[in-house]
Short mmCIF file of C-alpha atoms in Angstrom, two decimals:
data_model
loop_
_atom_site.label_atom_id
_atom_site.label_comp_id
_atom_site.label_asym_id
_atom_site.label_seq_id
_atom_site.Cartn_x
_atom_site.Cartn_y
_atom_site.Cartn_z
CA UNK A 127 30.42 -10.43 -15.51
CA UNK A 128 32.37 -8.04 -13.32
CA UNK A 129 30.51 -5.02 -14.64
CA UNK A 130 27.19 -6.60 -13.66
CA UNK A 131 28.48 -7.29 -10.17
CA UNK A 132 29.39 -3.63 -9.90
CA UNK A 133 25.80 -2.69 -10.79
CA UNK A 134 24.52 -4.89 -7.98
CA UNK A 135 26.97 -3.27 -5.55
CA UNK A 136 26.09 0.26 -6.67
CA UNK A 137 22.37 -0.26 -6.36
CA UNK A 138 22.87 -1.72 -2.87
CA UNK A 139 25.13 1.11 -1.74
CA UNK A 140 22.86 3.85 -3.01
CA UNK A 141 19.84 2.42 -1.24
CA UNK A 142 21.39 2.19 2.22
CA UNK A 143 22.01 5.94 2.57
CA UNK A 144 18.56 6.66 3.98
CA UNK A 145 18.85 5.37 7.54
CA UNK A 146 15.60 6.92 8.72
CA UNK A 147 13.79 5.37 5.79
CA UNK A 148 15.31 2.03 6.75
CA UNK A 149 13.80 2.17 10.23
CA UNK A 150 10.24 3.01 9.21
CA UNK A 151 10.10 0.52 6.36
CA UNK A 152 11.05 -2.14 8.85
CA UNK A 153 8.53 -0.92 11.40
CA UNK A 154 5.75 -0.82 8.79
CA UNK A 155 6.21 -4.47 8.01
CA UNK A 156 6.38 -5.47 11.66
CA UNK A 157 3.06 -3.72 12.30
CA UNK A 158 1.51 -5.48 9.34
CA UNK A 159 2.58 -8.82 10.78
CA UNK A 160 1.08 -7.91 14.16
CA UNK A 161 -2.20 -6.94 12.47
CA UNK A 162 -2.49 -10.16 10.50
CA UNK A 163 -1.61 -12.12 13.63
CA UNK A 164 -4.60 -10.68 15.50
CA UNK A 165 -6.90 -10.71 12.49
CA UNK A 166 -6.34 -14.37 11.76
CA UNK A 167 -6.40 -15.31 15.41
CA UNK A 168 -9.88 -13.79 15.47
CA UNK A 169 -10.84 -15.66 12.32
CA UNK A 170 -9.66 -18.95 13.80
CA UNK A 171 -11.32 -18.34 17.17
CA UNK A 172 -14.66 -19.93 16.34
CA UNK A 173 -13.25 -22.82 14.36
CA UNK A 174 -11.99 -26.12 15.63
CA UNK A 175 -8.31 -25.64 14.99
CA UNK A 176 -8.10 -25.92 11.25
CA UNK A 177 -9.78 -24.15 8.33
CA UNK A 178 -9.46 -25.41 4.76
CA UNK A 179 -6.75 -27.81 5.85
CA UNK A 180 -4.53 -25.14 7.39
CA UNK A 181 -3.90 -24.59 11.08
CA UNK A 182 -3.58 -21.11 12.52
CA UNK A 183 0.19 -21.42 12.77
CA UNK A 184 0.49 -22.46 9.16
CA UNK A 185 -1.75 -19.65 7.93
CA UNK A 186 0.07 -17.08 10.00
CA UNK A 187 3.52 -18.17 8.85
CA UNK A 188 2.27 -18.29 5.27
CA UNK A 189 0.88 -14.73 5.32
CA UNK A 190 3.64 -13.16 7.40
CA UNK A 191 6.28 -14.59 5.12
CA UNK A 192 4.28 -13.77 2.00
CA UNK A 193 4.26 -10.07 2.86
CA UNK A 194 7.93 -10.23 3.80
CA UNK A 195 8.69 -11.76 0.42
CA UNK A 196 6.54 -9.11 -1.24
CA UNK A 197 8.69 -6.44 0.44
CA UNK A 198 11.83 -8.38 -0.43
CA UNK A 199 10.93 -8.38 -4.11
CA UNK A 200 9.77 -4.75 -4.12
CA UNK A 201 12.62 -3.41 -6.22
CA UNK A 202 10.80 -0.56 -7.99
CA UNK A 203 12.07 -1.76 -11.39
CA UNK A 204 8.92 -0.58 -13.17
CA UNK A 205 8.94 2.82 -11.42
CA UNK A 206 12.64 3.27 -12.14
CA UNK A 207 12.23 2.51 -15.83
CA UNK A 208 9.29 4.87 -16.16
CA UNK A 209 11.32 7.57 -14.39
CA UNK A 210 14.19 7.02 -16.83
CA UNK A 211 11.84 7.30 -19.81
CA UNK A 212 10.18 10.50 -18.58
CA UNK A 213 13.51 12.17 -17.80
CA UNK A 214 15.30 10.82 -20.85
CA UNK A 215 18.12 9.29 -18.82
CA UNK A 216 17.30 5.88 -20.29
CA UNK A 217 19.70 6.93 -23.05
CA UNK A 218 22.61 6.53 -20.65
CA UNK A 219 21.65 2.89 -20.16
CA UNK A 220 20.93 2.21 -23.80
CA UNK A 221 24.41 3.29 -24.91
CA UNK A 222 26.17 1.09 -22.37
CA UNK A 223 27.63 -2.16 -23.73
CA UNK A 224 25.26 -4.10 -21.54
CA UNK A 225 22.03 -5.96 -21.92
CA UNK A 226 19.32 -3.72 -20.50
CA UNK A 227 17.26 -6.53 -19.04
CA UNK A 228 20.28 -7.93 -17.23
CA UNK A 229 21.26 -4.48 -16.08
CA UNK A 230 17.84 -3.85 -14.60
CA UNK A 231 17.94 -7.27 -13.01
CA UNK A 232 21.27 -6.52 -11.36
CA UNK A 233 19.81 -3.27 -10.07
CA UNK A 234 16.93 -5.27 -8.68
CA UNK A 235 19.27 -7.79 -7.04
CA UNK A 236 21.09 -4.98 -5.25
CA UNK A 237 17.74 -3.81 -3.96
CA UNK A 238 16.82 -7.30 -2.86
CA UNK A 239 19.93 -7.43 -0.66
CA UNK A 240 18.94 -4.12 0.86
CA UNK A 241 15.37 -5.28 1.40
CA UNK A 242 16.60 -8.49 2.93
CA UNK A 243 18.49 -6.60 5.61
CA UNK A 244 15.83 -3.99 6.31
CA UNK A 245 12.59 -5.91 6.02
CA UNK A 246 12.95 -9.64 5.74
CA UNK A 247 15.54 -10.21 8.45
CA UNK A 248 13.69 -8.26 11.19
CA UNK A 249 10.44 -9.90 10.11
CA UNK A 250 11.98 -13.37 10.33
CA UNK A 251 13.31 -12.62 13.80
CA UNK A 252 9.91 -11.49 14.98
CA UNK A 253 8.08 -14.40 13.42
CA UNK A 254 10.46 -17.00 14.80
CA UNK A 255 11.24 -15.61 18.26
CA UNK A 256 8.13 -13.71 19.28
CA UNK A 257 5.33 -15.69 17.71
CA UNK A 258 7.16 -19.02 17.83
CA UNK A 259 5.00 -20.84 15.34
CA UNK A 260 7.39 -23.77 15.08
CA UNK A 261 6.33 -25.32 11.80
CA UNK A 262 9.55 -24.61 9.91
CA UNK A 263 12.23 -27.27 9.83
CA UNK A 264 15.79 -26.91 8.60
CA UNK A 265 15.26 -29.34 5.73
CA UNK A 266 12.23 -27.34 4.59
CA UNK A 267 14.33 -24.21 4.71
CA UNK A 268 16.92 -25.83 2.41
CA UNK A 269 14.24 -26.89 -0.05
CA UNK A 270 12.85 -23.35 0.12
CA UNK A 271 15.93 -21.63 -1.32
CA UNK A 272 15.80 -22.70 -4.96
CA UNK A 273 12.07 -21.91 -5.36
CA UNK A 274 12.81 -18.48 -3.89
CA UNK A 275 15.41 -17.75 -6.55
CA UNK A 276 12.98 -18.77 -9.28
CA UNK A 277 10.24 -16.73 -7.59
CA UNK A 278 12.46 -13.65 -7.71
CA UNK A 279 13.12 -14.21 -11.39
CA UNK A 280 9.39 -14.44 -12.14
CA UNK A 281 8.59 -11.41 -10.00
CA UNK A 282 11.33 -9.38 -11.68
CA UNK A 283 10.08 -10.29 -15.14
CA UNK A 284 6.55 -9.21 -14.28
CA UNK A 285 7.92 -5.85 -13.10
CA UNK A 286 10.00 -5.62 -16.25
CA UNK A 287 6.92 -6.08 -18.46
CA UNK A 288 5.37 -3.07 -16.73
CA UNK A 289 8.66 -1.20 -17.06
CA UNK A 290 8.73 -1.84 -20.80
CA UNK A 291 5.14 -0.66 -21.04
CA UNK A 292 6.39 2.76 -19.98
CA UNK A 293 8.16 2.93 -23.38
CA UNK A 294 4.64 3.36 -24.79
CA UNK A 295 2.78 5.15 -22.00
CA UNK A 296 5.56 7.03 -20.11
CA UNK A 297 3.64 7.22 -16.83
CA UNK A 298 2.84 3.85 -15.28
CA UNK A 299 1.37 4.93 -11.93
CA UNK A 300 -1.99 3.29 -12.52
CA UNK A 301 -0.72 0.15 -14.20
CA UNK A 302 1.78 -0.38 -11.43
CA UNK A 303 -0.79 0.00 -8.66
CA UNK A 304 -3.08 -2.40 -10.49
CA UNK A 305 -0.22 -4.87 -10.94
CA UNK A 306 0.69 -4.81 -7.25
CA UNK A 307 -2.91 -5.48 -6.26
CA UNK A 308 -3.39 -8.28 -8.77
CA UNK A 309 -0.13 -9.94 -7.82
CA UNK A 310 -0.88 -9.73 -4.09
CA UNK A 311 -4.43 -11.02 -4.44
CA UNK A 312 -3.99 -13.79 -6.98
CA UNK A 313 -0.72 -15.06 -5.57
CA UNK A 314 -2.27 -15.85 -2.23
CA UNK A 315 -0.19 -13.25 -0.39
CA UNK A 316 -3.23 -11.58 1.21
CA UNK A 317 -5.31 -14.70 1.75
CA UNK A 318 -3.91 -18.22 1.33
CA UNK A 319 -5.04 -19.77 -1.95
CA UNK A 320 -6.49 -22.71 0.02
CA UNK A 321 -9.21 -20.33 1.22
CA UNK A 322 -10.32 -19.39 -2.30
CA UNK A 323 -13.56 -20.83 -3.67
CA UNK A 324 -13.00 -23.88 -5.88
CA UNK A 325 -13.48 -22.16 -9.25
CA UNK A 326 -11.16 -19.28 -8.35
CA UNK A 327 -8.48 -21.68 -7.19
CA UNK A 328 -8.58 -23.35 -10.61
CA UNK A 329 -8.18 -20.03 -12.43
CA UNK A 330 -5.34 -18.91 -10.18
CA UNK A 331 -3.54 -22.17 -10.90
CA UNK A 332 -3.16 -21.11 -14.52
CA UNK A 333 -1.60 -17.74 -13.69
CA UNK A 334 2.06 -16.97 -12.98
CA UNK A 335 1.43 -15.11 -9.70
CA UNK A 336 0.99 -18.16 -7.49
CA UNK A 337 4.47 -19.27 -8.57
CA UNK A 338 5.92 -16.28 -6.69
CA UNK A 339 4.38 -16.81 -3.24
CA UNK A 340 2.14 -19.83 -3.06
CA UNK A 341 4.65 -22.40 -4.34
CA UNK A 342 7.69 -21.50 -2.19
CA UNK A 343 5.52 -20.98 0.90
CA UNK A 344 3.67 -24.26 0.44
CA UNK A 345 7.04 -25.97 0.22
CA UNK A 346 8.13 -24.23 3.40
CA UNK A 347 5.13 -25.05 5.57
CA UNK A 348 4.13 -28.51 4.35
CA UNK A 349 5.16 -31.37 6.61
CA UNK A 350 5.80 -34.27 4.25
CA UNK A 351 6.22 -33.33 0.63
CA UNK A 352 7.17 -36.06 -1.82
CA UNK A 353 10.11 -35.48 -4.12
CA UNK A 354 7.74 -35.87 -7.05
CA UNK A 355 5.56 -33.01 -5.81
CA UNK A 356 8.61 -30.84 -5.17
CA UNK A 357 9.88 -31.37 -8.70
CA UNK A 358 6.44 -30.65 -10.10
CA UNK A 359 6.40 -27.29 -8.28
CA UNK A 360 9.89 -26.48 -9.55
CA UNK A 361 8.76 -27.42 -13.07
CA UNK A 362 5.83 -25.00 -12.91
CA UNK A 363 8.08 -22.20 -11.68
CA UNK A 364 10.73 -22.92 -14.29
CA UNK A 365 8.24 -22.91 -17.15
CA UNK A 366 6.81 -19.57 -16.00
CA UNK A 367 10.30 -18.13 -15.67
CA UNK A 368 11.22 -19.19 -19.21
CA UNK A 369 7.89 -18.10 -20.69
CA UNK A 370 8.05 -14.64 -19.11
CA UNK A 371 11.69 -14.20 -20.06
CA UNK A 372 10.94 -15.08 -23.69
CA UNK A 373 7.94 -12.75 -23.67
CA UNK A 374 10.11 -9.90 -22.40
CA UNK A 375 12.76 -10.49 -25.08
CA UNK A 376 10.07 -10.24 -27.72
CA UNK A 377 8.36 -7.27 -26.07
CA UNK A 378 11.65 -5.41 -25.77
CA UNK A 379 12.45 -5.84 -29.45
CA UNK A 380 9.10 -4.18 -30.23
CA UNK A 381 9.15 -1.52 -27.54
CA UNK A 382 12.67 -0.27 -28.32
CA UNK A 383 11.43 0.81 -31.75
CA UNK A 384 8.82 3.22 -30.40
CA UNK A 385 10.76 4.74 -27.53
CA UNK A 386 11.07 8.50 -27.82
CA UNK A 387 13.52 10.37 -25.67
CA UNK A 388 13.14 14.09 -25.16
CA UNK A 389 16.56 15.61 -24.74
CA UNK A 390 18.42 13.69 -22.07
CA UNK B 76 -16.23 38.35 5.62
CA UNK B 77 -14.47 39.27 2.43
CA UNK B 78 -11.38 37.46 3.62
CA UNK B 79 -13.56 34.49 4.46
CA UNK B 80 -14.85 34.17 0.89
CA UNK B 81 -11.47 34.88 -0.62
CA UNK B 82 -10.03 31.43 0.12
CA UNK B 83 -12.83 29.28 -1.35
CA UNK B 84 -12.82 31.44 -4.49
CA UNK B 85 -9.07 31.12 -4.80
CA UNK B 86 -9.28 27.39 -4.22
CA UNK B 87 -11.71 26.83 -7.09
CA UNK B 88 -9.50 28.91 -9.37
CA UNK B 89 -6.31 26.99 -8.54
CA UNK B 90 -8.01 23.61 -8.72
CA UNK B 91 -9.71 24.28 -12.04
CA UNK B 92 -6.33 25.17 -13.53
CA UNK B 93 -4.87 21.97 -12.12
CA UNK B 94 -7.68 19.84 -13.58
CA UNK B 95 -7.18 21.41 -17.00
CA UNK B 96 -3.49 20.52 -16.83
CA UNK B 97 -4.21 16.95 -15.74
CA UNK B 98 -6.70 16.40 -18.53
CA UNK B 99 -3.75 16.27 -20.93
CA UNK B 100 -3.17 12.73 -19.76
CA UNK B 101 -6.56 11.17 -20.17
CA UNK B 102 -5.25 7.64 -20.63
CA UNK B 103 -3.23 7.89 -17.44
CA UNK B 104 -6.28 9.14 -15.55
CA UNK B 105 -8.36 6.27 -16.88
CA UNK B 106 -5.82 3.55 -16.08
CA UNK B 107 -5.10 5.05 -12.66
CA UNK B 108 -8.79 5.02 -11.83
CA UNK B 109 -8.92 1.33 -12.62
CA UNK B 110 -5.81 0.83 -10.49
CA UNK B 111 -7.40 2.57 -7.51
CA UNK B 112 -10.63 0.67 -8.01
CA UNK B 113 -8.72 -2.62 -7.89
CA UNK B 114 -6.68 -1.50 -4.90
CA UNK B 115 -9.72 -0.54 -2.83
CA UNK B 116 -11.81 -3.40 -4.17
CA UNK B 117 -9.18 -5.89 -3.00
CA UNK B 118 -10.30 -5.36 0.59
CA UNK B 119 -13.88 -6.30 -0.26
CA UNK B 120 -12.61 -9.31 -2.13
CA UNK B 121 -10.60 -10.42 0.94
CA UNK B 122 -13.66 -10.10 3.17
CA UNK B 123 -15.73 -12.05 0.68
CA UNK B 124 -13.21 -14.88 0.54
CA UNK B 125 -12.72 -15.00 4.32
CA UNK B 126 -16.46 -15.19 4.93
CA UNK B 127 -16.63 -18.32 2.80
CA UNK B 128 -14.97 -20.10 5.70
CA UNK B 129 -16.47 -18.34 8.71
CA UNK B 130 -19.83 -16.78 9.48
CA UNK B 131 -18.81 -14.18 12.06
CA UNK B 132 -15.62 -12.34 12.96
CA UNK B 133 -15.49 -11.65 16.71
CA UNK B 134 -19.26 -11.21 16.63
CA UNK B 135 -19.40 -9.01 13.54
CA UNK B 136 -21.23 -10.18 10.45
CA UNK B 137 -20.10 -9.87 6.84
CA UNK B 138 -22.40 -6.94 6.08
CA UNK B 139 -21.37 -5.11 9.23
CA UNK B 140 -17.73 -5.41 8.23
CA UNK B 141 -18.57 -4.14 4.74
CA UNK B 142 -20.21 -1.17 6.46
CA UNK B 143 -17.08 -0.45 8.55
CA UNK B 144 -14.86 -0.85 5.51
CA UNK B 145 -17.02 1.51 3.45
CA UNK B 146 -16.92 4.00 6.30
CA UNK B 147 -13.14 3.86 6.41
CA UNK B 148 -12.93 4.31 2.61
CA UNK B 149 -15.16 7.39 2.83
CA UNK B 150 -13.07 8.72 5.70
CA UNK B 151 -9.79 8.29 3.81
CA UNK B 152 -11.04 9.78 0.54
CA UNK B 153 -10.84 13.49 1.56
CA UNK B 154 -7.16 13.12 2.44
CA UNK B 155 -6.59 11.80 -1.06
CA UNK B 156 -8.79 14.33 -2.86
CA UNK B 157 -7.63 17.51 -1.14
CA UNK B 158 -4.31 16.69 0.50
CA UNK B 159 -2.55 14.54 -2.07
CA UNK B 160 0.28 17.04 -2.39
CA UNK B 161 1.47 15.67 0.96
CA UNK B 162 3.18 12.88 -0.97
CA UNK B 163 5.33 15.35 -2.93
CA UNK B 164 6.55 17.40 0.02
CA UNK B 165 9.81 15.44 0.37
CA UNK B 166 10.88 16.09 -3.18
CA UNK B 167 9.96 19.81 -2.93
CA UNK B 168 12.06 20.02 0.21
CA UNK B 169 15.04 18.21 -1.24
CA UNK B 170 15.04 20.13 -4.51
CA UNK B 171 14.36 23.43 -2.79
CA UNK B 172 11.23 24.24 -4.82
CA UNK B 173 9.30 24.54 -1.58
CA UNK B 174 10.72 28.04 -1.19
CA UNK B 175 8.05 29.51 -3.47
CA UNK B 176 5.32 28.96 -0.89
CA UNK B 177 7.01 31.36 1.50
CA UNK B 178 6.57 34.27 -0.90
CA UNK B 179 2.79 34.36 -1.26
CA UNK B 180 0.50 36.42 0.98
CA UNK B 181 -1.51 33.29 1.72
CA UNK B 182 -1.72 30.64 4.36
CA UNK B 183 1.12 28.31 3.40
CA UNK B 184 -0.61 25.06 4.13
CA UNK B 185 -3.66 26.19 2.19
CA UNK B 186 -1.61 27.26 -0.80
CA UNK B 187 0.53 24.14 -0.82
CA UNK B 188 -2.37 21.68 -0.54
CA UNK B 189 -4.56 23.54 -3.02
CA UNK B 190 -2.06 22.93 -5.79
CA UNK B 191 -3.02 19.29 -6.21
CA UNK B 192 -6.56 18.00 -6.40
CA UNK B 193 -6.44 14.27 -6.94
CA UNK B 194 -9.27 13.48 -9.33
CA UNK B 195 -8.53 9.77 -9.08
CA UNK B 196 -9.89 9.89 -5.54
CA UNK B 197 -13.41 10.08 -6.98
CA UNK B 198 -13.16 6.40 -7.88
CA UNK B 199 -12.55 5.57 -4.24
CA UNK B 200 -15.40 7.85 -3.23
CA UNK B 201 -17.80 6.17 -5.66
CA UNK B 202 -16.79 2.72 -4.47
CA UNK B 203 -17.15 3.80 -0.85
CA UNK B 204 -20.62 5.26 -1.40
CA UNK B 205 -21.78 2.18 -3.32
CA UNK B 206 -20.55 -0.19 -0.62
CA UNK B 207 -22.01 2.01 2.09
CA UNK B 208 -25.45 2.01 0.48
CA UNK B 209 -25.25 -1.73 -0.13
CA UNK B 210 -24.30 -2.51 3.46
CA UNK B 211 -26.84 -0.21 5.10
CA UNK B 212 -29.54 -1.60 2.82
CA UNK B 213 -28.62 -5.18 3.70
CA UNK B 214 -28.48 -4.37 7.39
CA UNK B 215 -31.81 -2.58 7.23
CA UNK B 216 -30.55 0.68 8.72
CA UNK B 217 -33.20 3.37 8.51
CA UNK B 218 -31.80 6.78 7.70
CA UNK B 219 -33.47 9.68 9.43
CA UNK B 220 -32.40 13.29 9.05
CA UNK B 221 -30.63 13.58 12.45
CA UNK B 222 -28.87 10.28 11.78
CA UNK B 223 -27.68 11.61 8.46
CA UNK B 224 -26.32 14.78 10.07
CA UNK B 225 -24.56 12.59 12.63
CA UNK B 226 -23.04 10.54 9.80
CA UNK B 227 -21.69 13.64 8.09
CA UNK B 228 -20.23 14.98 11.33
CA UNK B 229 -18.55 11.68 12.10
CA UNK B 230 -17.19 11.30 8.57
CA UNK B 231 -15.83 14.83 8.77
CA UNK B 232 -14.01 14.17 12.03
CA UNK B 233 -12.74 10.77 10.85
CA UNK B 234 -11.24 12.27 7.75
CA UNK B 235 -9.75 15.05 9.85
CA UNK B 236 -7.96 12.39 11.92
CA UNK B 237 -6.55 10.77 8.81
CA UNK B 238 -5.52 14.12 7.30
CA UNK B 239 -3.83 15.20 10.54
CA UNK B 240 -1.85 11.98 10.83
CA UNK B 241 -0.70 12.32 7.23
CA UNK B 242 0.31 15.97 7.68
CA UNK B 243 2.34 15.11 10.78
CA UNK B 244 4.01 12.22 8.95
CA UNK B 245 4.98 14.32 5.96
CA UNK B 246 6.17 17.21 8.15
CA UNK B 247 9.00 15.00 9.40
CA UNK B 248 10.74 15.65 6.09
CA UNK B 249 11.40 19.27 7.13
CA UNK B 250 13.97 17.79 9.48
CA UNK B 251 14.94 14.51 7.80
CA UNK B 252 14.58 15.32 4.10
CA UNK B 253 12.73 12.11 3.32
CA UNK B 254 9.27 11.24 4.58
CA UNK B 255 7.97 8.63 2.16
CA UNK B 256 8.49 5.68 4.48
CA UNK B 257 6.81 7.47 7.41
CA UNK B 258 3.94 8.42 5.10
CA UNK B 259 3.49 4.86 3.92
CA UNK B 260 3.63 3.76 7.55
CA UNK B 261 0.77 6.11 8.49
CA UNK B 262 -1.18 5.47 5.28
CA UNK B 263 -1.18 1.75 6.05
CA UNK B 264 -2.75 2.51 9.43
CA UNK B 265 -5.60 4.10 7.55
CA UNK B 266 -6.08 0.79 5.79
CA UNK B 267 -6.04 -1.13 9.05
CA UNK B 268 -8.87 1.04 10.34
CA UNK B 269 -11.30 -1.23 8.53
CA UNK B 270 -10.88 -4.00 11.11
CA UNK B 271 -12.85 -4.10 14.36
CA UNK B 272 -10.59 -2.92 17.18
CA UNK B 273 -11.98 -5.78 19.27
CA UNK B 274 -9.78 -8.32 17.44
CA UNK B 275 -6.71 -6.98 19.27
CA UNK B 276 -5.49 -7.74 22.77
CA UNK B 277 -5.77 -5.05 25.42
CA UNK B 278 -2.34 -3.52 24.74
CA UNK B 279 -2.99 -2.90 21.05
CA UNK B 280 -6.56 -1.85 21.78
CA UNK B 281 -5.14 0.96 23.93
CA UNK B 282 -2.49 1.77 21.35
CA UNK B 283 -4.98 2.07 18.49
CA UNK B 284 -7.44 4.07 20.58
CA UNK B 285 -5.23 6.63 22.32
CA UNK B 286 -1.75 6.70 20.78
CA UNK B 287 -2.41 6.07 17.09
CA UNK B 288 -6.15 6.76 17.06
CA UNK B 289 -7.15 4.65 14.06
CA UNK B 290 -10.07 3.23 16.01
CA UNK B 291 -11.71 6.63 15.61
CA UNK B 292 -11.37 6.56 11.83
CA UNK B 293 -14.02 3.94 11.21
CA UNK B 294 -14.71 1.49 14.00
CA UNK B 295 -15.98 3.66 16.87
CA UNK B 296 -18.05 5.96 14.62
CA UNK B 297 -19.55 2.97 12.76
CA UNK B 298 -20.80 1.55 16.05
CA UNK B 299 -23.26 4.47 16.28
CA UNK B 300 -25.15 3.01 13.36
CA UNK B 301 -24.48 -0.71 13.74
CA UNK B 302 -24.84 -1.24 17.48
CA UNK B 303 -26.40 1.94 18.88
CA UNK B 304 -26.93 0.29 22.25
CA UNK B 305 -23.30 -0.74 22.60
CA UNK B 306 -21.67 2.61 21.94
CA UNK B 307 -19.44 3.71 24.73
CA UNK B 308 -18.43 7.20 25.70
CA UNK B 309 -15.39 7.01 23.42
CA UNK B 310 -17.45 7.33 20.27
CA UNK B 311 -18.60 10.80 21.29
CA UNK B 312 -15.00 11.88 21.55
CA UNK B 313 -14.44 11.27 17.86
CA UNK B 314 -15.07 14.89 16.70
CA UNK B 315 -12.98 16.24 19.58
CA UNK B 316 -10.15 13.87 18.68
CA UNK B 317 -10.35 15.03 15.05
CA UNK B 318 -10.15 18.73 15.83
CA UNK B 319 -7.44 18.36 18.48
CA UNK B 320 -5.31 16.27 16.18
CA UNK B 321 -5.69 18.75 13.35
CA UNK B 322 -4.56 21.61 15.58
CA UNK B 323 -1.59 19.53 16.66
CA UNK B 324 -0.77 18.64 13.04
CA UNK B 325 -0.96 22.29 12.04
CA UNK B 326 1.45 23.23 14.84
CA UNK B 327 3.91 20.53 13.76
CA UNK B 328 3.68 21.71 10.16
CA UNK B 329 4.18 25.32 11.24
CA UNK B 330 7.23 24.40 13.30
CA UNK B 331 8.64 22.49 10.35
CA UNK B 332 8.04 25.37 7.95
CA UNK B 333 9.80 27.75 10.30
CA UNK B 334 12.78 25.52 10.87
CA UNK B 335 13.46 24.58 7.25
CA UNK B 336 16.58 26.29 6.09
CA UNK B 337 16.19 25.82 2.35
CA UNK B 338 18.73 24.36 -0.02
CA UNK B 339 20.52 27.57 -0.90
CA UNK B 340 19.60 27.54 -4.54
#
């Protein structure tokens, strides 16, 4: 256990050395939040307060937090694995007495801590103190935590699938870009799922992406959620987490047989 | 005159070698093209979904917004096609491989940028052209020859604005050693150029017109074709803004090149 904690610490420490980077990443996200604020204010201008059952405040909180969570979970696992494959340094991880999936996950957790400080915390401050949307309650925030942990696990496993794909293809530039777009679109992080046309909403319900953003955010912004509904959401997340984890175990056992390392 | 022809000839030579080298990875090229198509297509998808719930966005119709978006795609494409090496500057600086560009009897910026020609950008270009034709057909815009020349001039200056902003962003790495976050910051602004500037309040309107001139990338030039009667004086400044910014970007780059001390290896 201790060795995995060290991995988390290392990955955190090595990411905080770029101070300048830190500042602009934070600023980028703040600007994005400002843009969506004005964009959605304009969208809501002609309507009578609520579109598709969501008020402006709810939509804004939903989208601003969604992008903050996207940045929080952006741990570059897939890029890192592809880099290790191309350079051959994956060997150094394969010979360690550690489980590679867990090792990558610990790396990702270290990154999440870093992202939390640089991106999510400033974003939260801005959302709460400048825009003052006032739809979040403390009890909602408590209920929000567990779904967030599960959401991270699902998000990591999706990245890990792409990372394992690099065992076959080496470069994953295109796949990774496509993945980011698909996840952002179909998870409701760019436009709330409530806005989707009926048929699309049904399809999205069967995919794992909405479990990353839509479920935790719905829990956060809804006013009176029954315990039954809450448990149902957790159930969906948990089943996706288990399914993706099992898939990755199987995929790894196949992929490890084809991996070729040049030198190293 | 000879000198004048020398650069284009050299450019085609360097680029054709690069394309040959890239063609080794056909699968990667293919998948990346799909990735870019999805990435750029996502914006159209968002518009499509949003317009299920509303009919107009601050007075702009769905097709007009498609037109502005297509314009911004076309304006961003040249920076991807010809200046994609911008993204690798940080790693050249940190590893010291940038030193080689000092030793050639060529313009350094030209030589550096000519080394990468991003073929994937063609996907974006194709998507942009298709959307542009679709929108102008739907809006019933008649294309006359002078209008077409105007379009080309405006697209040229818009892309010059984008290119200049990107060059300035990447030049920061001469001093800081790492520019990727600044580059992403500026690149995102290119993406925001697809929204009408009129959605913002007066402070951000000023900011996006004069300080970070993304309004000139797509919105102000598009107005020439969408609402010819509403164009204000600002739209005519677009080419001037493009050229001035490029000169500024070149000076920043030059200053950076001269102040870089190398890595010693």
